[in-house]
Coordinates of C-alpha atoms and ligand atoms in Angstrom, one line a residue:
X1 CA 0.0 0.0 0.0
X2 CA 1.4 3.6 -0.7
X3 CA 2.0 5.8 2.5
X4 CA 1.4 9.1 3.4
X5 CA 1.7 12.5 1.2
X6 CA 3.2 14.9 3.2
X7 CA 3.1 18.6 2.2
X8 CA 5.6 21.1 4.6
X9 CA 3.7 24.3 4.3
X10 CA -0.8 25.5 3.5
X11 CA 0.1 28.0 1.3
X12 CA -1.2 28.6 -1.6
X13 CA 1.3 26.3 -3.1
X14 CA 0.9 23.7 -0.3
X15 CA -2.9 23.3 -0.5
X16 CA -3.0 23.8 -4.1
X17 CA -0.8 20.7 -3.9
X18 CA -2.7 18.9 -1.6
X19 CA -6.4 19.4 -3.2
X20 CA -4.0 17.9 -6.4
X21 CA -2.9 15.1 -4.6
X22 CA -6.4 14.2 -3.7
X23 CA -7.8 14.6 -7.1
X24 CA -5.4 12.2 -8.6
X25 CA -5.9 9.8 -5.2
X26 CA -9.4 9.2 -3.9
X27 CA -7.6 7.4 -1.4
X28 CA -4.1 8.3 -0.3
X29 CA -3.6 9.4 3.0
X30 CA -2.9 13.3 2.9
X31 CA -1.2 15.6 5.3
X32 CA 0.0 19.2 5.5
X33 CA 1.7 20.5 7.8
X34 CA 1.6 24.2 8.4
X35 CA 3.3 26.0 11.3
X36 CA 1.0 28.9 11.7
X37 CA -2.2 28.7 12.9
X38 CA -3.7 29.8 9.5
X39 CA -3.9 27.9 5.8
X40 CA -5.1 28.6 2.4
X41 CA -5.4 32.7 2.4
X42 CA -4.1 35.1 0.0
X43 CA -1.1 37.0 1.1
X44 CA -1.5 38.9 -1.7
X45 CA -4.2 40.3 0.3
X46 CA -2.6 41.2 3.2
X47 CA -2.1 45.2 2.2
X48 CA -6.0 45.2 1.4
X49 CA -6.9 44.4 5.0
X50 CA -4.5 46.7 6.4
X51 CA -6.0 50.0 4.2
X52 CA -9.4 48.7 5.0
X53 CA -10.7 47.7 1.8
X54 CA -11.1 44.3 2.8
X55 CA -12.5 45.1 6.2
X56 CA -12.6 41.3 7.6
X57 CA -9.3 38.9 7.7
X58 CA -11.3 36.1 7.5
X59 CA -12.5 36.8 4.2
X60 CA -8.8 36.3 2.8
X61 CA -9.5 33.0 3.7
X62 CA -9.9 30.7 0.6
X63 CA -11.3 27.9 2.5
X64 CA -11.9 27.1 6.2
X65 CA -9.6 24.4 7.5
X66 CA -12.7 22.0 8.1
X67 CA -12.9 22.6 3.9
X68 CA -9.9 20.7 3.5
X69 CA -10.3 17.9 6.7
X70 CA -14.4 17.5 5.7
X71 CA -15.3 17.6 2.1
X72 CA -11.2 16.8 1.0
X73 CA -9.9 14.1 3.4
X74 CA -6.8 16.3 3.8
X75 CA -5.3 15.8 7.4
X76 CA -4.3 19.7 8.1
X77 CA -2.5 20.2 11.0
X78 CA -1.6 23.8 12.1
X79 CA 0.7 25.3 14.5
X80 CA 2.7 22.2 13.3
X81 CA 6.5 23.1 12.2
X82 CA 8.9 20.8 10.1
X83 CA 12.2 21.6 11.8
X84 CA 14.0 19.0 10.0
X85 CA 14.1 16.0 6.7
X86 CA 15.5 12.4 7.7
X87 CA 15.1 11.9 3.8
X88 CA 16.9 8.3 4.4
X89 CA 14.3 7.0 6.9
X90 CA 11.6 9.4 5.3
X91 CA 10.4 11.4 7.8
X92 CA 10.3 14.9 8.8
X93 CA 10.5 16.1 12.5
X94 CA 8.0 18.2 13.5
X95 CA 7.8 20.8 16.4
X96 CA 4.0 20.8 17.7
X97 CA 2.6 22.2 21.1
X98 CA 3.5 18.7 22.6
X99 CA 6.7 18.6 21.4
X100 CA 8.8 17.0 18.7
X101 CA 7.6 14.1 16.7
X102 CA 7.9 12.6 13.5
X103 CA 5.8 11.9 11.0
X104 CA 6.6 9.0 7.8
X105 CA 6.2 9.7 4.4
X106 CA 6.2 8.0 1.1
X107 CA 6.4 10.9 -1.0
X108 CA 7.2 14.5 0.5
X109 CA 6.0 18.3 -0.9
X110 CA 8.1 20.7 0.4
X111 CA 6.0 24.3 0.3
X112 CA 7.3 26.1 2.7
X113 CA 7.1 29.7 0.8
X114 CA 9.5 32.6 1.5
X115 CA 10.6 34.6 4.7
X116 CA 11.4 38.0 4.9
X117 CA 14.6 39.1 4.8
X118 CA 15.1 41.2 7.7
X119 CA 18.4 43.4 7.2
X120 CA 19.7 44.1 10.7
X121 CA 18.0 48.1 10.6
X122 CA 18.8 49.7 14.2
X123 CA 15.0 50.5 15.1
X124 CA 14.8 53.4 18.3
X125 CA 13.2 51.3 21.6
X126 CA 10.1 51.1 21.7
X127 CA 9.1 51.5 18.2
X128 CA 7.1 49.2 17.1
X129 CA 8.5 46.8 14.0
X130 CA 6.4 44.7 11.6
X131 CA 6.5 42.8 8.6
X132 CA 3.8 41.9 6.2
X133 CA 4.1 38.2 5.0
X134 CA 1.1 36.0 7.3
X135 CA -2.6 36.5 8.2
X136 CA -0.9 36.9 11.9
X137 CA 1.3 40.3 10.9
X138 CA -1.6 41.4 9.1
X139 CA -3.9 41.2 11.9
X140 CA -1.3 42.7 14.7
X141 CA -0.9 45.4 12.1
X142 CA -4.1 46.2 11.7
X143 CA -5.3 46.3 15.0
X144 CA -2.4 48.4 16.2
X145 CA -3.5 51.1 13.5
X146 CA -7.1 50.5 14.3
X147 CA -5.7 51.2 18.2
X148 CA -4.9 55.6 17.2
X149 CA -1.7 55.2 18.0
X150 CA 0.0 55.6 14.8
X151 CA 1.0 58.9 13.4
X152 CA 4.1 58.6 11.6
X153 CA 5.4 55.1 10.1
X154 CA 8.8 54.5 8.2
X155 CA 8.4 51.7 6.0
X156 CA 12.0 50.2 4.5
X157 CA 11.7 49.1 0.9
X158 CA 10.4 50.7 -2.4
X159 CA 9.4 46.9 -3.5
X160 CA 5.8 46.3 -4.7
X161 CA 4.9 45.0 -0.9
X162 CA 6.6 48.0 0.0
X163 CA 4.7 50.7 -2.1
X164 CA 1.6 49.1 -1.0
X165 CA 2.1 48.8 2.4
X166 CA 2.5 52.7 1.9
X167 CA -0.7 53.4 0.2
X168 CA -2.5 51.2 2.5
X169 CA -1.0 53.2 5.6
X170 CA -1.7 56.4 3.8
X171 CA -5.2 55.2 3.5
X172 CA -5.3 55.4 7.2
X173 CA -4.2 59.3 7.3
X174 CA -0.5 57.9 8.6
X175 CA 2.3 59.8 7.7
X176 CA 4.5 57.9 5.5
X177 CA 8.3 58.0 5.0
X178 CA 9.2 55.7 2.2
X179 CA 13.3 55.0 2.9
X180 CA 15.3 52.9 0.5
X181 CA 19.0 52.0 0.2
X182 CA 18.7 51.6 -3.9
X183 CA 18.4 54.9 -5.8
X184 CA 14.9 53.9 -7.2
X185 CA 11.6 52.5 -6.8
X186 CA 10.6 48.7 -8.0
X187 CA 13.7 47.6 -9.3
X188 CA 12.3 45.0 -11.3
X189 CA 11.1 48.0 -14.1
X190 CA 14.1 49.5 -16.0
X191 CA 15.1 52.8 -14.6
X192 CA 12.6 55.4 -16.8
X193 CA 9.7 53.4 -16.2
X194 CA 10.4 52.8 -12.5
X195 CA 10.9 57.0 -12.4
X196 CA 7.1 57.4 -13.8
X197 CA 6.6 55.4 -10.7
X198 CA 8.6 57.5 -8.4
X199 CA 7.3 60.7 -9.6
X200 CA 3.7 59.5 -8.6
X201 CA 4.6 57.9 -5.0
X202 CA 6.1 61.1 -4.3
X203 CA 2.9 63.0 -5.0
X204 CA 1.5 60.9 -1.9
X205 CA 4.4 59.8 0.7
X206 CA 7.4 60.9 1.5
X207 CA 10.3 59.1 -0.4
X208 CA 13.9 58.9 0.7
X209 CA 16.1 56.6 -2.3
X210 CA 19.7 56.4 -1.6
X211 CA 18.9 56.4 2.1
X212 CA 20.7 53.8 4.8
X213 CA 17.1 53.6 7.0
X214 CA 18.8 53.1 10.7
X215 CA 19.8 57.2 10.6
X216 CA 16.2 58.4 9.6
X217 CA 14.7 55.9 11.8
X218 CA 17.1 57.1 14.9
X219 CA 16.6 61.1 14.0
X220 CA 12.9 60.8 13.3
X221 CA 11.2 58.2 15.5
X222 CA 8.0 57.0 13.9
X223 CA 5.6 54.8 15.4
X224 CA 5.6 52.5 13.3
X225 CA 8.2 50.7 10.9
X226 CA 7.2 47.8 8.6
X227 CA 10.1 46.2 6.8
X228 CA 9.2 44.8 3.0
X229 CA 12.9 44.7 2.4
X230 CA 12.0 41.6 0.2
X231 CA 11.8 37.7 0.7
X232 CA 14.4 34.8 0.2
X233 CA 13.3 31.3 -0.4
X234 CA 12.5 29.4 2.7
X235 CA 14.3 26.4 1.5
X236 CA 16.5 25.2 4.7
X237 CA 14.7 22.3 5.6
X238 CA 15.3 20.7 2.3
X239 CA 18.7 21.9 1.3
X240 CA 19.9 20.9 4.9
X241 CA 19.1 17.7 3.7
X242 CA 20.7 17.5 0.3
X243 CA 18.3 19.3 -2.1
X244 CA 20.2 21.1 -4.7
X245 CA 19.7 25.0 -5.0
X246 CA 19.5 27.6 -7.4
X247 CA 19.7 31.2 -7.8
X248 CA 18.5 33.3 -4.4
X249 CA 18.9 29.9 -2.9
X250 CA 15.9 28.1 -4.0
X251 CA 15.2 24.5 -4.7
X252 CA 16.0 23.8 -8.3
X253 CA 13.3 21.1 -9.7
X254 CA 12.6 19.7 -13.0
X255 CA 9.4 20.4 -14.9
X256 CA 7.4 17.9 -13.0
X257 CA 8.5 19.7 -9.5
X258 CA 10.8 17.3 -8.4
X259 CA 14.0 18.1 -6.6
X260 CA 16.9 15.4 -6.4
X261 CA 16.1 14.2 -3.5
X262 CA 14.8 10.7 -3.7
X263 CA 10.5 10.8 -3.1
X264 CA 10.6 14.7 -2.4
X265 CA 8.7 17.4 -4.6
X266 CA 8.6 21.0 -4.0
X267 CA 6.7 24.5 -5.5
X268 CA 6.2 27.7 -4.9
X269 CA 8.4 30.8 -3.6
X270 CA 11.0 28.3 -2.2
X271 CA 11.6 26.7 -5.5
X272 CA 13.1 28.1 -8.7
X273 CA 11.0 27.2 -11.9
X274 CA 11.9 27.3 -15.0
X275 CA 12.1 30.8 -17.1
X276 CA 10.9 30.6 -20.5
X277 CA 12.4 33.4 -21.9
X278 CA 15.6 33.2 -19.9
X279 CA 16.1 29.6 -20.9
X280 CA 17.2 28.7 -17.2
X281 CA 15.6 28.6 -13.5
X282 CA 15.0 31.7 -11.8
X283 CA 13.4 32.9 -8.6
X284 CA 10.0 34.7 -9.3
X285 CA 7.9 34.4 -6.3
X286 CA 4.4 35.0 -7.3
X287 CA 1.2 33.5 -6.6
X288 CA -0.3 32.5 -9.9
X289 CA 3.2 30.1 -10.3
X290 CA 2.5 29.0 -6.4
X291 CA -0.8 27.9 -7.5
X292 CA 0.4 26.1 -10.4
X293 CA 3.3 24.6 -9.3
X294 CA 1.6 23.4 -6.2
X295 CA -0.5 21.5 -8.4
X296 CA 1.8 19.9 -10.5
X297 CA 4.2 19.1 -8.0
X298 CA 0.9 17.4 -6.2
X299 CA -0.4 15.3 -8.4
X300 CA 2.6 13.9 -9.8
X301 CA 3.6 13.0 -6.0
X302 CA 0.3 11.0 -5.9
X303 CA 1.2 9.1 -8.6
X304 CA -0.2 11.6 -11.5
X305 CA 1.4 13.2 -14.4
X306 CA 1.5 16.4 -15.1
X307 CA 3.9 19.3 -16.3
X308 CA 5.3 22.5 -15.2
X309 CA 5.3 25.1 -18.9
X310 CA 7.9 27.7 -16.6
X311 CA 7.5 31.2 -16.0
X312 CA 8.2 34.3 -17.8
X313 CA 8.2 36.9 -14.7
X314 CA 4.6 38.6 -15.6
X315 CA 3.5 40.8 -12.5
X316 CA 1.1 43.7 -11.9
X317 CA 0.8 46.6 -8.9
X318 CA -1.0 49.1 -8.0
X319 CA 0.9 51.7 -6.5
X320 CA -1.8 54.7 -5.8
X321 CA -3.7 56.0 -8.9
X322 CA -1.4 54.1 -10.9
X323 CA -1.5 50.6 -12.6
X324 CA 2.1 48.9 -13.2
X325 CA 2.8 46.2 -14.7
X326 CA 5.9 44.3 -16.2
X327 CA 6.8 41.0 -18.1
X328 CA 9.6 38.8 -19.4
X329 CA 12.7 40.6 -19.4
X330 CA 13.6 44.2 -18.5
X331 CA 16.5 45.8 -20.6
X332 CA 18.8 45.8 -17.6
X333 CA 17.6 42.3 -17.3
X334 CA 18.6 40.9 -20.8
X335 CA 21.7 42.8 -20.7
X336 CA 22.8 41.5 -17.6
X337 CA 22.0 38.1 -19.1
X338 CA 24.5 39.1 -22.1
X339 CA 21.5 39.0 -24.2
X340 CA 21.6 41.6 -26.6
X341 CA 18.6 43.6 -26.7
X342 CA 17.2 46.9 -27.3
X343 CA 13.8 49.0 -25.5
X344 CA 11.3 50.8 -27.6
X345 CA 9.2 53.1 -25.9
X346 CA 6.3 54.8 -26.9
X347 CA 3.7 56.8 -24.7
X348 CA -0.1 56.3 -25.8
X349 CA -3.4 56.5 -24.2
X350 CA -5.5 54.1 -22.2
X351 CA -9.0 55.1 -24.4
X352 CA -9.9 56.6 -27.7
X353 CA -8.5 60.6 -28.1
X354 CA -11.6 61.9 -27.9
X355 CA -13.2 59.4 -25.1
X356 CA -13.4 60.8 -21.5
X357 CA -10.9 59.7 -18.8
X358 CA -8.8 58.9 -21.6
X359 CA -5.0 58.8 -20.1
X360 CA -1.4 58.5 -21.1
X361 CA 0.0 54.8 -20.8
X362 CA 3.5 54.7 -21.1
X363 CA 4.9 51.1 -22.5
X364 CA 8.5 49.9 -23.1
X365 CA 9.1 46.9 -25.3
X366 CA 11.9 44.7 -25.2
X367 CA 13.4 43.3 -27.8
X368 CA 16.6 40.9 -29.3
X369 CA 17.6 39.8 -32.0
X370 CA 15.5 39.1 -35.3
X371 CA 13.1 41.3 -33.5
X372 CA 12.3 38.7 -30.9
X373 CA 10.1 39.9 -28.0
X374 CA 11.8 39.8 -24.7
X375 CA 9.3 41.2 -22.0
X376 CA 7.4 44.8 -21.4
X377 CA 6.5 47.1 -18.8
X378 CA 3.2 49.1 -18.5
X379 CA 2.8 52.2 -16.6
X380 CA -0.3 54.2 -16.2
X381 CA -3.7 55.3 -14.3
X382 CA -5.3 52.4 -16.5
X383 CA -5.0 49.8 -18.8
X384 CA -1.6 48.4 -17.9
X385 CA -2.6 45.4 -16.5
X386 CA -5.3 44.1 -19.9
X387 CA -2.2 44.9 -21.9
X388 CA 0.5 42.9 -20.4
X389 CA -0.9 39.9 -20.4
X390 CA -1.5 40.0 -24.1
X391 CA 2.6 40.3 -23.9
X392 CA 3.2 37.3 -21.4
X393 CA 1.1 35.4 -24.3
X394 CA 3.4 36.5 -26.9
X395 CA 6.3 35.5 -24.5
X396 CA 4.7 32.1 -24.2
X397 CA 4.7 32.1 -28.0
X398 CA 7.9 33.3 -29.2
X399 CA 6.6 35.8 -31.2
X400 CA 8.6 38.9 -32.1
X401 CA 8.0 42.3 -33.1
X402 CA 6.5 41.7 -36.5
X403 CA 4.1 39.2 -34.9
X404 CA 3.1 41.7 -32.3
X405 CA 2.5 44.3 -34.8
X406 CA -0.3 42.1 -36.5
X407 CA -1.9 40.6 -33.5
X408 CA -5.9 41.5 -33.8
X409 CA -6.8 42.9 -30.7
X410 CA -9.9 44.4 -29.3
X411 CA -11.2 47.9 -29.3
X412 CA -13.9 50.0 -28.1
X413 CA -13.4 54.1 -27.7
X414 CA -13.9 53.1 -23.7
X415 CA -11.0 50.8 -23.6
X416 CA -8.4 51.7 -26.0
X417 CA -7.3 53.8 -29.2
X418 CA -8.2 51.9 -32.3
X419 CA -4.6 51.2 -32.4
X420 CA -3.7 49.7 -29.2
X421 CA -1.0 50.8 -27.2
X422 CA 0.7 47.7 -27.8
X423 CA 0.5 47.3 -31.7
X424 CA 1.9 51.4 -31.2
X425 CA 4.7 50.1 -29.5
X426 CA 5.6 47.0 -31.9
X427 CA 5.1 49.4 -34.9
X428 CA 7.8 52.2 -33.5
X429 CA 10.1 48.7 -32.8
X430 CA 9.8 47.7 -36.5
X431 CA 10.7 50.7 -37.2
X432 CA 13.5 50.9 -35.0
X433 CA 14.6 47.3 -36.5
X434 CA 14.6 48.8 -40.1
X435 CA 16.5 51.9 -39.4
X436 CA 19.5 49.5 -37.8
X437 CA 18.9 46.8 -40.9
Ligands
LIG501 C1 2.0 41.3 1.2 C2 2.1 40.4 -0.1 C3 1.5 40.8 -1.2 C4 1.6 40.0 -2.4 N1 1.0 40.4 -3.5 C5 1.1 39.6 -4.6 C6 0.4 39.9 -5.8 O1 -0.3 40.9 -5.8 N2 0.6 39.1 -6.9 C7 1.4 38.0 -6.9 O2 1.5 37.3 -7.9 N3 2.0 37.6 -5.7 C8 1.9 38.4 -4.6 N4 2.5 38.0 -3.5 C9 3.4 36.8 -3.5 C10 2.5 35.6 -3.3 O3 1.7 35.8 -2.1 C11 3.4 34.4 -3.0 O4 4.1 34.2 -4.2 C12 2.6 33.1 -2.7 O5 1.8 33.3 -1.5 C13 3.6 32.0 -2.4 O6 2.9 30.8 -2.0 P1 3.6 29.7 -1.3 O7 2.6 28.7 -0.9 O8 4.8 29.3 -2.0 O9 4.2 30.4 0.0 P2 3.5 31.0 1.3 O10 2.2 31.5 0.9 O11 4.5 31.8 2.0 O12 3.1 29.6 2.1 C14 4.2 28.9 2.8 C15 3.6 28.3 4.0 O13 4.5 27.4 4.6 C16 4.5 27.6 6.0 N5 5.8 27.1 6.5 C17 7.0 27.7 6.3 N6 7.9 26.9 6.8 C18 7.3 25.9 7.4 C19 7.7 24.8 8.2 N7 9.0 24.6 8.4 N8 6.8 23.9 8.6 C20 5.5 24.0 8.3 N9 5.0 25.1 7.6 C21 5.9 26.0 7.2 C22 4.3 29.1 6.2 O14 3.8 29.4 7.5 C23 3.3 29.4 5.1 O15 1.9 29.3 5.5 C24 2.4 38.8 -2.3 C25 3.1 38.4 -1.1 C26 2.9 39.2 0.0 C27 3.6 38.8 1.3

């Protein structure tokens, strides 16, 4: 008889693996274990609840735990941590309120996310210092703003959990000082595109760049810092018992999620998929991939079959009034890469000329050789994020500029110019292409 599936972790990964697992085994025996006491919410969330849009924690919930034990058979126990992987006697050692135990496997998904990293930022006493990355922060930092007592907060990091931690403290009529060590905002855009950005935080929050945060924190003393100085793979258990590791640290794993250790899978932020357009693993942690790769990863370790397609690094924010959004490679990106490739920008408008609310949306295209399409960014009050998904479908395709140029996409005076932003963008690339012919 086949033994237990053990999942580390009820993220979004873990349970999507889980609910897999069970889908391609009516009968195995299932069991996550997940060390807070919460499972299956969106993180992605997290900034919502703490501006007040989404007024009730609970309803970041996906599915109540009794979901997964009642109606899906799935053993989930919380406040249940994997401290270590006997991968020889296949077991993992768990710390639980009555101590440590350990529990067998047959076949092991490892989904234990990302952590924060926390650089060592001398915070004044008494200020208080949260992160945003479980239901738990979330909830402490809520109710502290919901308590009156915070004024002023510095939060460290112009990341995207970092911009929106800002809006949604703005939201509650705090004071916000934006401090980062880099000289610009959302590093993942190429520098003019991540300025457009700048320029627009700066219209709401206070925003140091350049700025070692331990001197501002020590002259100004906020109430309130919140670190979103970014998140590393939480991929210890696993590599301290053999699993090889890729770039940031993160598991490295074939296209059916498995690592090289014998019976162990693994997906989501602590794994590196691969990148489609880089042609190698890379460490992209975002939920639609946590999703997906928690679903391949589980039904292959319950004896399906099913395939990992990769990544190509497609993400969207909303930072204020402002929609951002970025695919594939930047220029900075490719070049770094030693791919040789060239940025066409163009600056259109989200609606018809003459439609109301019509705005400017800025796009930069990327593109190598024979014209090849590399990745975009998107900046503007609307219509980024429609567009770059029509660009992570051309990544997925390997088209290039020509194809671009030609796609047939839809229009409407409300929605776009009767040439679309993007096809204005592939047309001033061809053009580009046949000047350097
Ligand atoms: C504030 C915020 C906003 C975000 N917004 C977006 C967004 O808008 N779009 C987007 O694409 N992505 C966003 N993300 C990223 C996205 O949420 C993650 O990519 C996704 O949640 C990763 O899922 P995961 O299951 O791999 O990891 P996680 O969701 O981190 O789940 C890992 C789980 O494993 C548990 N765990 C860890 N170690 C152990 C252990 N040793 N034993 C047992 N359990 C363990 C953890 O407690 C956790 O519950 C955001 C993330 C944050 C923090």
């Amino acid at each position: 008889m086949t033994g237990a599936l053990v999942v580390l972790g009820g993220g979004a990964a873990g349970m999507s693996a889980a609910s897999a697992a069970r889908r391609a085994d009516p009968d195995r025996e299932i069991v996550v274990l997940e060390s807070t006491g919460h499972a299956a919410y969106g993180l992605c969330g997290l900034p919502y609840h703490l501006s007040g849009v989404v007024p009730d924690a609970e309803s970041l919930v996906s599915y109540p735990p009794a979901f997964f034990r009642e109606r899906r058979r799935i053993d989930l126990r919380l406040h249940a941590e994997a401290v270590a992987l006997d991968v020889a006697r296949r077991e993992v050692h768990v710390r639980t309120a009555g101590g440590v135990e350990r529990v067998g496997y047959t076949d092991l998904v490892v989904t234990t996310g990302g952590t924060p990293s926390r650089p060592p930022v001398p915070v004044p006493d008494g200020t208080a210092v949260h992160t945003v990355r479980t239901l738990e922060d979330a909830v402490a930092l809520r109710a502290l703003l919901d308590s009156g007592r915070v004024r002023t907060a510095a939060v460290v990091g112009a990341g995207y959990i970092g911009l929106e931690t800002a809006e949604a403290l703005h939201a509650r009529g705090v004071r916000v000082t934006v401090v980062e060590r880099l000289d610009g905002v959302l590093t993942t855009l190429d520098e003019p595109v991540a300025a457009r950005v700048e320029e627009h935080v700066r219209v709401h929050v206070e925003l140091l760049l350049g700025t070692d945060a331990g001197p501002v924190l020590a002259e100004r003393r906020p109430d309130l810092v919140v670190l979103c100085t970014g998140v590393r793979p939480a991929a210890g258990i696993a590599a301290a018992a053999g699993a090889a590791t890729g770039p940031g640290g993160a598991l490295l794993v074939d296209d059916r999620m498995r690592t090289d250790l014998p019976g162990v899978w693994a997906a989501g932020d602590c794994v590196a998929p691969h990148h489609r357009v880089l042609g190698r693993p890379a460490f992209v942690p975002l939920g639609p991939a946590a999703n997906r790769t928690g679903r391949v990863a589980g039904t292959n370790a319950a004896g399906g079959d099913a395939r990992f397609g990769g990544v190509v690094g497609t993400a969207v924010v909303k930072v204020f009034d402002l929609e951002v959004a970025r695919t594939g490679l930047t220029l900075a990106e490719a070049r770094a890469e030693g791919v040789a490739a060239t940025a066409t920008d163009v600056t259109s408008r989200s609606r018809a000329k003459y439609y109301p609310g019509a705005v400017p949306l800025h796009v930069r295209l990327v593109h190598g050789a024979g014209g090849r399409v590399l990745g975009a960014q998107l900046v503007g009050r609307e219509g980024a994020a429609k567009r770059v998904d029509v660009v992570a479908a051309a990544l997925h395709a390997g088209l290039d500029v020509d194809d671009l140029a030609a796609l047939d996409l839809a229009y409407a005076p409300p929605y776009s110019p009767v040439y679309d932003p993007l096809l204005v963008v592939a047309q001033a690339a061809q053009r580009e292409l046949a000047r350097v012919a």
